[in-house]
PDB file of C-alpha atoms in Angstrom:
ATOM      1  CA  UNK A   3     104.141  92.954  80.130  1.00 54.00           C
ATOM      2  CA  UNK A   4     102.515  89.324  79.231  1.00 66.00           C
ATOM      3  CA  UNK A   5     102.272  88.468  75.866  1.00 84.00           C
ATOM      4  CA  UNK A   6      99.383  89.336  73.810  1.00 95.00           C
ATOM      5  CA  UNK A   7      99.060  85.574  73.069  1.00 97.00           C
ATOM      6  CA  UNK A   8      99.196  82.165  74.699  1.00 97.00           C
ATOM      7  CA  UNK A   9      98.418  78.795  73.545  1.00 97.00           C
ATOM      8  CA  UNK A  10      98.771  76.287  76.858  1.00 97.00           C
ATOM      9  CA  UNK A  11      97.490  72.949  77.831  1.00 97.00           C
ATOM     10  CA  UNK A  12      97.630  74.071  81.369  1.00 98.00           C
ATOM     11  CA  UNK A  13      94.980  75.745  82.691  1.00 98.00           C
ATOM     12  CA  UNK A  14      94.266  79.977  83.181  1.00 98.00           C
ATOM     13  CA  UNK A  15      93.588  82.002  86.214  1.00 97.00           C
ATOM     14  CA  UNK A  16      91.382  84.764  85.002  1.00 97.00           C
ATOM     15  CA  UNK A  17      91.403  87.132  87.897  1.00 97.00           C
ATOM     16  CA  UNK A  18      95.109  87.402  86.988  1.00 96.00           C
ATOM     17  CA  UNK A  19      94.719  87.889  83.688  1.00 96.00           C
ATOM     18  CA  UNK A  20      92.565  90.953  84.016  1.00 96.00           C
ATOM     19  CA  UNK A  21      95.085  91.994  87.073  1.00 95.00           C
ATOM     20  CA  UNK A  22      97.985  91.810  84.795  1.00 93.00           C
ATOM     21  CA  UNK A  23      96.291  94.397  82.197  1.00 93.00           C
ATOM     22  CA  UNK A  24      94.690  96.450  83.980  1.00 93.00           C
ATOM     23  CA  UNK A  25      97.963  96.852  86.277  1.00 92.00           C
ATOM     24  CA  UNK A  26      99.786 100.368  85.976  1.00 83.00           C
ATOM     25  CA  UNK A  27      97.486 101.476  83.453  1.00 94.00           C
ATOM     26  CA  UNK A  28      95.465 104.321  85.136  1.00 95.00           C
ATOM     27  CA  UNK A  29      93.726 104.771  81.487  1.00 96.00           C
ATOM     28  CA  UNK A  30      91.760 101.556  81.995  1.00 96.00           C
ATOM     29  CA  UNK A  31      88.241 102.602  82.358  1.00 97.00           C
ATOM     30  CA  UNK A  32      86.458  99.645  81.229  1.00 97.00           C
ATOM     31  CA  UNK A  33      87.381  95.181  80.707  1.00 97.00           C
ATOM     32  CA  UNK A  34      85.566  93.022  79.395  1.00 97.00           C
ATOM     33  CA  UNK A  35      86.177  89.587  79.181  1.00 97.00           C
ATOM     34  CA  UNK A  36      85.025  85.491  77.333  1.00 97.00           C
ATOM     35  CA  UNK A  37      85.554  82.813  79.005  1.00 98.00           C
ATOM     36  CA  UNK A  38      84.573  79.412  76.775  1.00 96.00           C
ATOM     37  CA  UNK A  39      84.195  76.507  78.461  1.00 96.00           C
ATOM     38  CA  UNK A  40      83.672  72.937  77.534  1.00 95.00           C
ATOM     39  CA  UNK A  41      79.971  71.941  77.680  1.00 93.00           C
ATOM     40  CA  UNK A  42      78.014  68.431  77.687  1.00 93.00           C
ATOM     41  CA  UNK A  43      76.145  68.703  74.337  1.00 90.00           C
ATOM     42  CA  UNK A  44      77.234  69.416  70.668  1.00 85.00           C
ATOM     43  CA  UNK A  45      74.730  69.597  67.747  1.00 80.00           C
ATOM     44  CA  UNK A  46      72.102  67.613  70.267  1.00 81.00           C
ATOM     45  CA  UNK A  47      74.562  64.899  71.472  1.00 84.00           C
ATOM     46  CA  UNK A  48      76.391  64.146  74.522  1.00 92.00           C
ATOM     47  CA  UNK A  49      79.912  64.991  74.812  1.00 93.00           C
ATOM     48  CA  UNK A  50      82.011  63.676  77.330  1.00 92.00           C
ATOM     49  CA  UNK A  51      85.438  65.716  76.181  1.00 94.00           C
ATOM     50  CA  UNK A  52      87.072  67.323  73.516  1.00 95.00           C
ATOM     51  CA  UNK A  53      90.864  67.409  72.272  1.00 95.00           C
ATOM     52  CA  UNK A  54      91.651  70.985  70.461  1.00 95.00           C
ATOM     53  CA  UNK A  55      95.085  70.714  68.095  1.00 94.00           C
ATOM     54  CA  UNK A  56      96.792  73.597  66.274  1.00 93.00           C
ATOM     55  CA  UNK A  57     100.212  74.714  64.258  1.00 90.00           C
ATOM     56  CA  UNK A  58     102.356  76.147  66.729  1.00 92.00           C
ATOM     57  CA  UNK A  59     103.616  79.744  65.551  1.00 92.00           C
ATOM     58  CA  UNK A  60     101.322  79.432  62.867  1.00 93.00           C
ATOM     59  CA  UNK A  61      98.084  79.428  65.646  1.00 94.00           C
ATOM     60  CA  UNK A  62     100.062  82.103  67.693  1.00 95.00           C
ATOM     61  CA  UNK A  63     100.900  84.777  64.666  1.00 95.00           C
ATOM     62  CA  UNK A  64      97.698  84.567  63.114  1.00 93.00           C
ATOM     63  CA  UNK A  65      95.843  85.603  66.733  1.00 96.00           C
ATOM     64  CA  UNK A  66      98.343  88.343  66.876  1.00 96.00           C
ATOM     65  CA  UNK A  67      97.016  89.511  63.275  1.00 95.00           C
ATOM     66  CA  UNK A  68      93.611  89.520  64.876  1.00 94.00           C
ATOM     67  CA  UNK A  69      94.626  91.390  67.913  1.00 97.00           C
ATOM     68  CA  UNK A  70      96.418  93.967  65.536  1.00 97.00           C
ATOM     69  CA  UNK A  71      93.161  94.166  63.520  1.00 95.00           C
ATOM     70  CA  UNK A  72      90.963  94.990  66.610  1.00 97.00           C
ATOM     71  CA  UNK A  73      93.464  97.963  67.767  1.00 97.00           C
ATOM     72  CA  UNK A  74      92.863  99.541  64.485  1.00 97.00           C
ATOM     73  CA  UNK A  75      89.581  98.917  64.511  1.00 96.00           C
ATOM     74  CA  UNK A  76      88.409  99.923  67.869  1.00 97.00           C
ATOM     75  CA  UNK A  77      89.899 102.438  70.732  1.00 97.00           C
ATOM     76  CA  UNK A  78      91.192 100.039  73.298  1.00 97.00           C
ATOM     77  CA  UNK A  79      94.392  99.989  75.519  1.00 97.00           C
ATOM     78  CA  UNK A  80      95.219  96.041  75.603  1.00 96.00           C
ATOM     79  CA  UNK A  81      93.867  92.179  74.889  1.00 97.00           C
ATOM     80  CA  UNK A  82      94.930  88.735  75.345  1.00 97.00           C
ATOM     81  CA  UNK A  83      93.978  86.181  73.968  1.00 98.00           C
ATOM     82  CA  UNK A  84      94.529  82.936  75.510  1.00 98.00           C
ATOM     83  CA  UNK A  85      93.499  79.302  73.754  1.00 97.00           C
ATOM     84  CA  UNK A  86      94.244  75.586  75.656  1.00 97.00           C
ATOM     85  CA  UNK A  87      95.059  72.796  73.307  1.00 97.00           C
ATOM     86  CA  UNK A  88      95.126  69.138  73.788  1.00 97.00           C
ATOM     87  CA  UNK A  89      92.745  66.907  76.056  1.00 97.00           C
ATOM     88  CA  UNK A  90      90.058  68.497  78.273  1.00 97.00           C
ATOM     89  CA  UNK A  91      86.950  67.521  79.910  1.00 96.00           C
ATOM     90  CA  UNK A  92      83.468  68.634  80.278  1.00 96.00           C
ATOM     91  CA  UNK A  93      83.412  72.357  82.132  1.00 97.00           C
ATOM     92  CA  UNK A  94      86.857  72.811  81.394  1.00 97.00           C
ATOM     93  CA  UNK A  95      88.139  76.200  80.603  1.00 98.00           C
ATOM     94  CA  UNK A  96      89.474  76.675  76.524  1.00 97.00           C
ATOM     95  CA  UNK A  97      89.495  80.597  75.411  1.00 97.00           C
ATOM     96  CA  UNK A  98      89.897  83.712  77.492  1.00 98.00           C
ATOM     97  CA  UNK A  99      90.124  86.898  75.862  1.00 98.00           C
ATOM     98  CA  UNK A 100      89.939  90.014  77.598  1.00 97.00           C
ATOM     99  CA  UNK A 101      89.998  93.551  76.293  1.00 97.00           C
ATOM    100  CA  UNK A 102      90.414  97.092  78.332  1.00 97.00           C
ATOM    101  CA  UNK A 103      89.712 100.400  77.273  1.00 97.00           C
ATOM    102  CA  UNK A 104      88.813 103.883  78.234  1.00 97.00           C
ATOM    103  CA  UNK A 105      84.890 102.834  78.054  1.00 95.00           C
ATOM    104  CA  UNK A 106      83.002 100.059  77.688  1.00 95.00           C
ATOM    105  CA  UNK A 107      81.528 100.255  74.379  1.00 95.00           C
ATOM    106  CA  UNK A 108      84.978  99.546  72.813  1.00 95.00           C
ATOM    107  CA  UNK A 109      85.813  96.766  75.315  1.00 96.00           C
ATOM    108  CA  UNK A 110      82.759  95.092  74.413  1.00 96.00           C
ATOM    109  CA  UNK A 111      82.911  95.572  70.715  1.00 96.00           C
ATOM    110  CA  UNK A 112      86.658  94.388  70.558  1.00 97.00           C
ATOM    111  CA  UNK A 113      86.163  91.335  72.253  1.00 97.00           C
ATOM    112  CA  UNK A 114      83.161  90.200  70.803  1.00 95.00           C
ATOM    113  CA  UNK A 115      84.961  90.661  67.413  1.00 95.00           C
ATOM    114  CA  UNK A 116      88.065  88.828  68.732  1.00 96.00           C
ATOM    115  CA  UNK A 117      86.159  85.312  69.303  1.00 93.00           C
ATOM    116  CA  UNK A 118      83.903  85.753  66.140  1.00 89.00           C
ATOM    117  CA  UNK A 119      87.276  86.180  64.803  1.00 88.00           C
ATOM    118  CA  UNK A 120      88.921  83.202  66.748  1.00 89.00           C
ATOM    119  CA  UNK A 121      85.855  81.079  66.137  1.00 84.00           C
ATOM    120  CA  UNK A 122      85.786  81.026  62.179  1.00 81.00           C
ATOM    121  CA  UNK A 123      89.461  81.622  61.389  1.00 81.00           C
ATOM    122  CA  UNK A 124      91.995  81.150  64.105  1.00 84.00           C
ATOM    123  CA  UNK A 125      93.740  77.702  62.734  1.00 86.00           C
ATOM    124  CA  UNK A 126      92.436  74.653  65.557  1.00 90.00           C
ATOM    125  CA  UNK A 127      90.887  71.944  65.201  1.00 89.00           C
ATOM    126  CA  UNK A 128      88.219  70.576  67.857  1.00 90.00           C
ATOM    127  CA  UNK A 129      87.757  66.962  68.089  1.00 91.00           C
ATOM    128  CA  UNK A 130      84.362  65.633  70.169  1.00 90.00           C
ATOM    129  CA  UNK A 131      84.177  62.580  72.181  1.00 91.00           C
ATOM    130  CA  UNK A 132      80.831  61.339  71.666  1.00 88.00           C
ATOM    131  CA  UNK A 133      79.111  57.943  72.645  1.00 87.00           C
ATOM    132  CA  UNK A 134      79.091  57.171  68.614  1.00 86.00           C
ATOM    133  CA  UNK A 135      83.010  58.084  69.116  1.00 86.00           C
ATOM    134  CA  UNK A 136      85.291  60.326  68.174  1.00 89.00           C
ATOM    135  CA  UNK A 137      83.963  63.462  65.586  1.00 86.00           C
ATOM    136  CA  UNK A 138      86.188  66.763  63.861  1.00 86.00           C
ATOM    137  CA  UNK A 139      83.821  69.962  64.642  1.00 82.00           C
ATOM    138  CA  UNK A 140      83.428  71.771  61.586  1.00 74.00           C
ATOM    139  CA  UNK A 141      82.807  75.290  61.020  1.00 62.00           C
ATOM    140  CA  UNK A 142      79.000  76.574  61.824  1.00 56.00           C
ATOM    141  CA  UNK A 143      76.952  78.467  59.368  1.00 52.00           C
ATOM    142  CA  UNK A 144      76.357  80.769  62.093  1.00 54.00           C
ATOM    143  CA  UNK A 145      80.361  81.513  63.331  1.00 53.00           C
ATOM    144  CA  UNK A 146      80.908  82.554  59.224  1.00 56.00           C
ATOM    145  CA  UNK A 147      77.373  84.884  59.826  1.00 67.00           C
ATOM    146  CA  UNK A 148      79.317  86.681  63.073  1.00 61.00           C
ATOM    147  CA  UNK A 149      82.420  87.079  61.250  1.00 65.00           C
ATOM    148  CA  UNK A 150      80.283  88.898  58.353  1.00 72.00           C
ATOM    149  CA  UNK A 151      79.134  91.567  60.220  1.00 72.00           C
ATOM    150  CA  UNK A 152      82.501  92.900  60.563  1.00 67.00           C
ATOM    151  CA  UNK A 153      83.148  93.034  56.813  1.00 74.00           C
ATOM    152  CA  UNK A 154      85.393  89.989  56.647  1.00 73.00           C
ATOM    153  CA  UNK A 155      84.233  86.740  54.734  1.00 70.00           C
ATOM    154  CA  UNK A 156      84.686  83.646  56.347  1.00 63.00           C
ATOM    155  CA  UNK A 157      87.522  81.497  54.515  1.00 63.00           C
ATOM    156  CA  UNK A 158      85.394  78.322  55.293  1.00 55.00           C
ATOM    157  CA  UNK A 159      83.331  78.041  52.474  1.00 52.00           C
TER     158      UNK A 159
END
């Protein structure tokens, strides 16, 4: 069995990913899957890449929190999480997560609440390259709102 959680530079082959959970698990009705990519434009300016940094073990345990927190919360069989760190360019691949269960209304539910969950309070930090330079990302008002609607208050106030 693959861990729950990885945190790579290298790069993620999704149709494997889903292979590896759904494999021997007869039970699996349902996956659904994010994929978050790198795009050209941040808060109306160009980007041309982005650098993501975290606390390894710190990063890693904290996702597995989250992942414990959506199997009590919802009716699913498995999830991974996957996150890239360091440099990447435009169109790059950063986060998968993927979720199975019996049906898909818990698949869907889980993994939308993983990434609200991984947006607002997984520890990284995302640095833009920008033609003004280099910018941190900080938290949007509107990650903290996502995270709300599943009774847990943002810690980025």
């Amino acid at each position: 069995m693959a861990a729950r959680v990885s945190i790579q530079e290298g790069d993620f082959d999704v149709a494997a990913e889903i292979a590896a959970l759904r494999r021997e698990d007869p039970g699996v009705g349902a996956v659904c899957s994010f994929i978050g990519t790198v795009r050209d434009r941040s808060d109306g300016a160009h980007v041309s890449a982005m650098e993501l940094e975290h606390y390894p073990g710190m990063t890693e345990k904290a996702i597995e929190q989250m992942i414990d927190e959506a199997f009590r919360r919802f009716d699913i069989r498995a999830a991974r999480v996957i996150h890239r760190v360091g440099p990447l360019a435009v169109q790059d691949q950063i986060v998968l997560v993927v979720v199975t269960s019996a049906h898909r209304g818990q698949s869907f539910q889980a993994c939308e609440f993983l990434m609200d969950y991984l947006k607002t309070q997984a520890p990284f930090w995302k640095k833009e390259r920008t033609p003004e330079g280099e910018r941190w990302v900080d938290a949007r008002v509107a990650d903290d709102e996502a995270l709300e609607r599943w009774g847990i208050a943002s810690r980025n106030g």
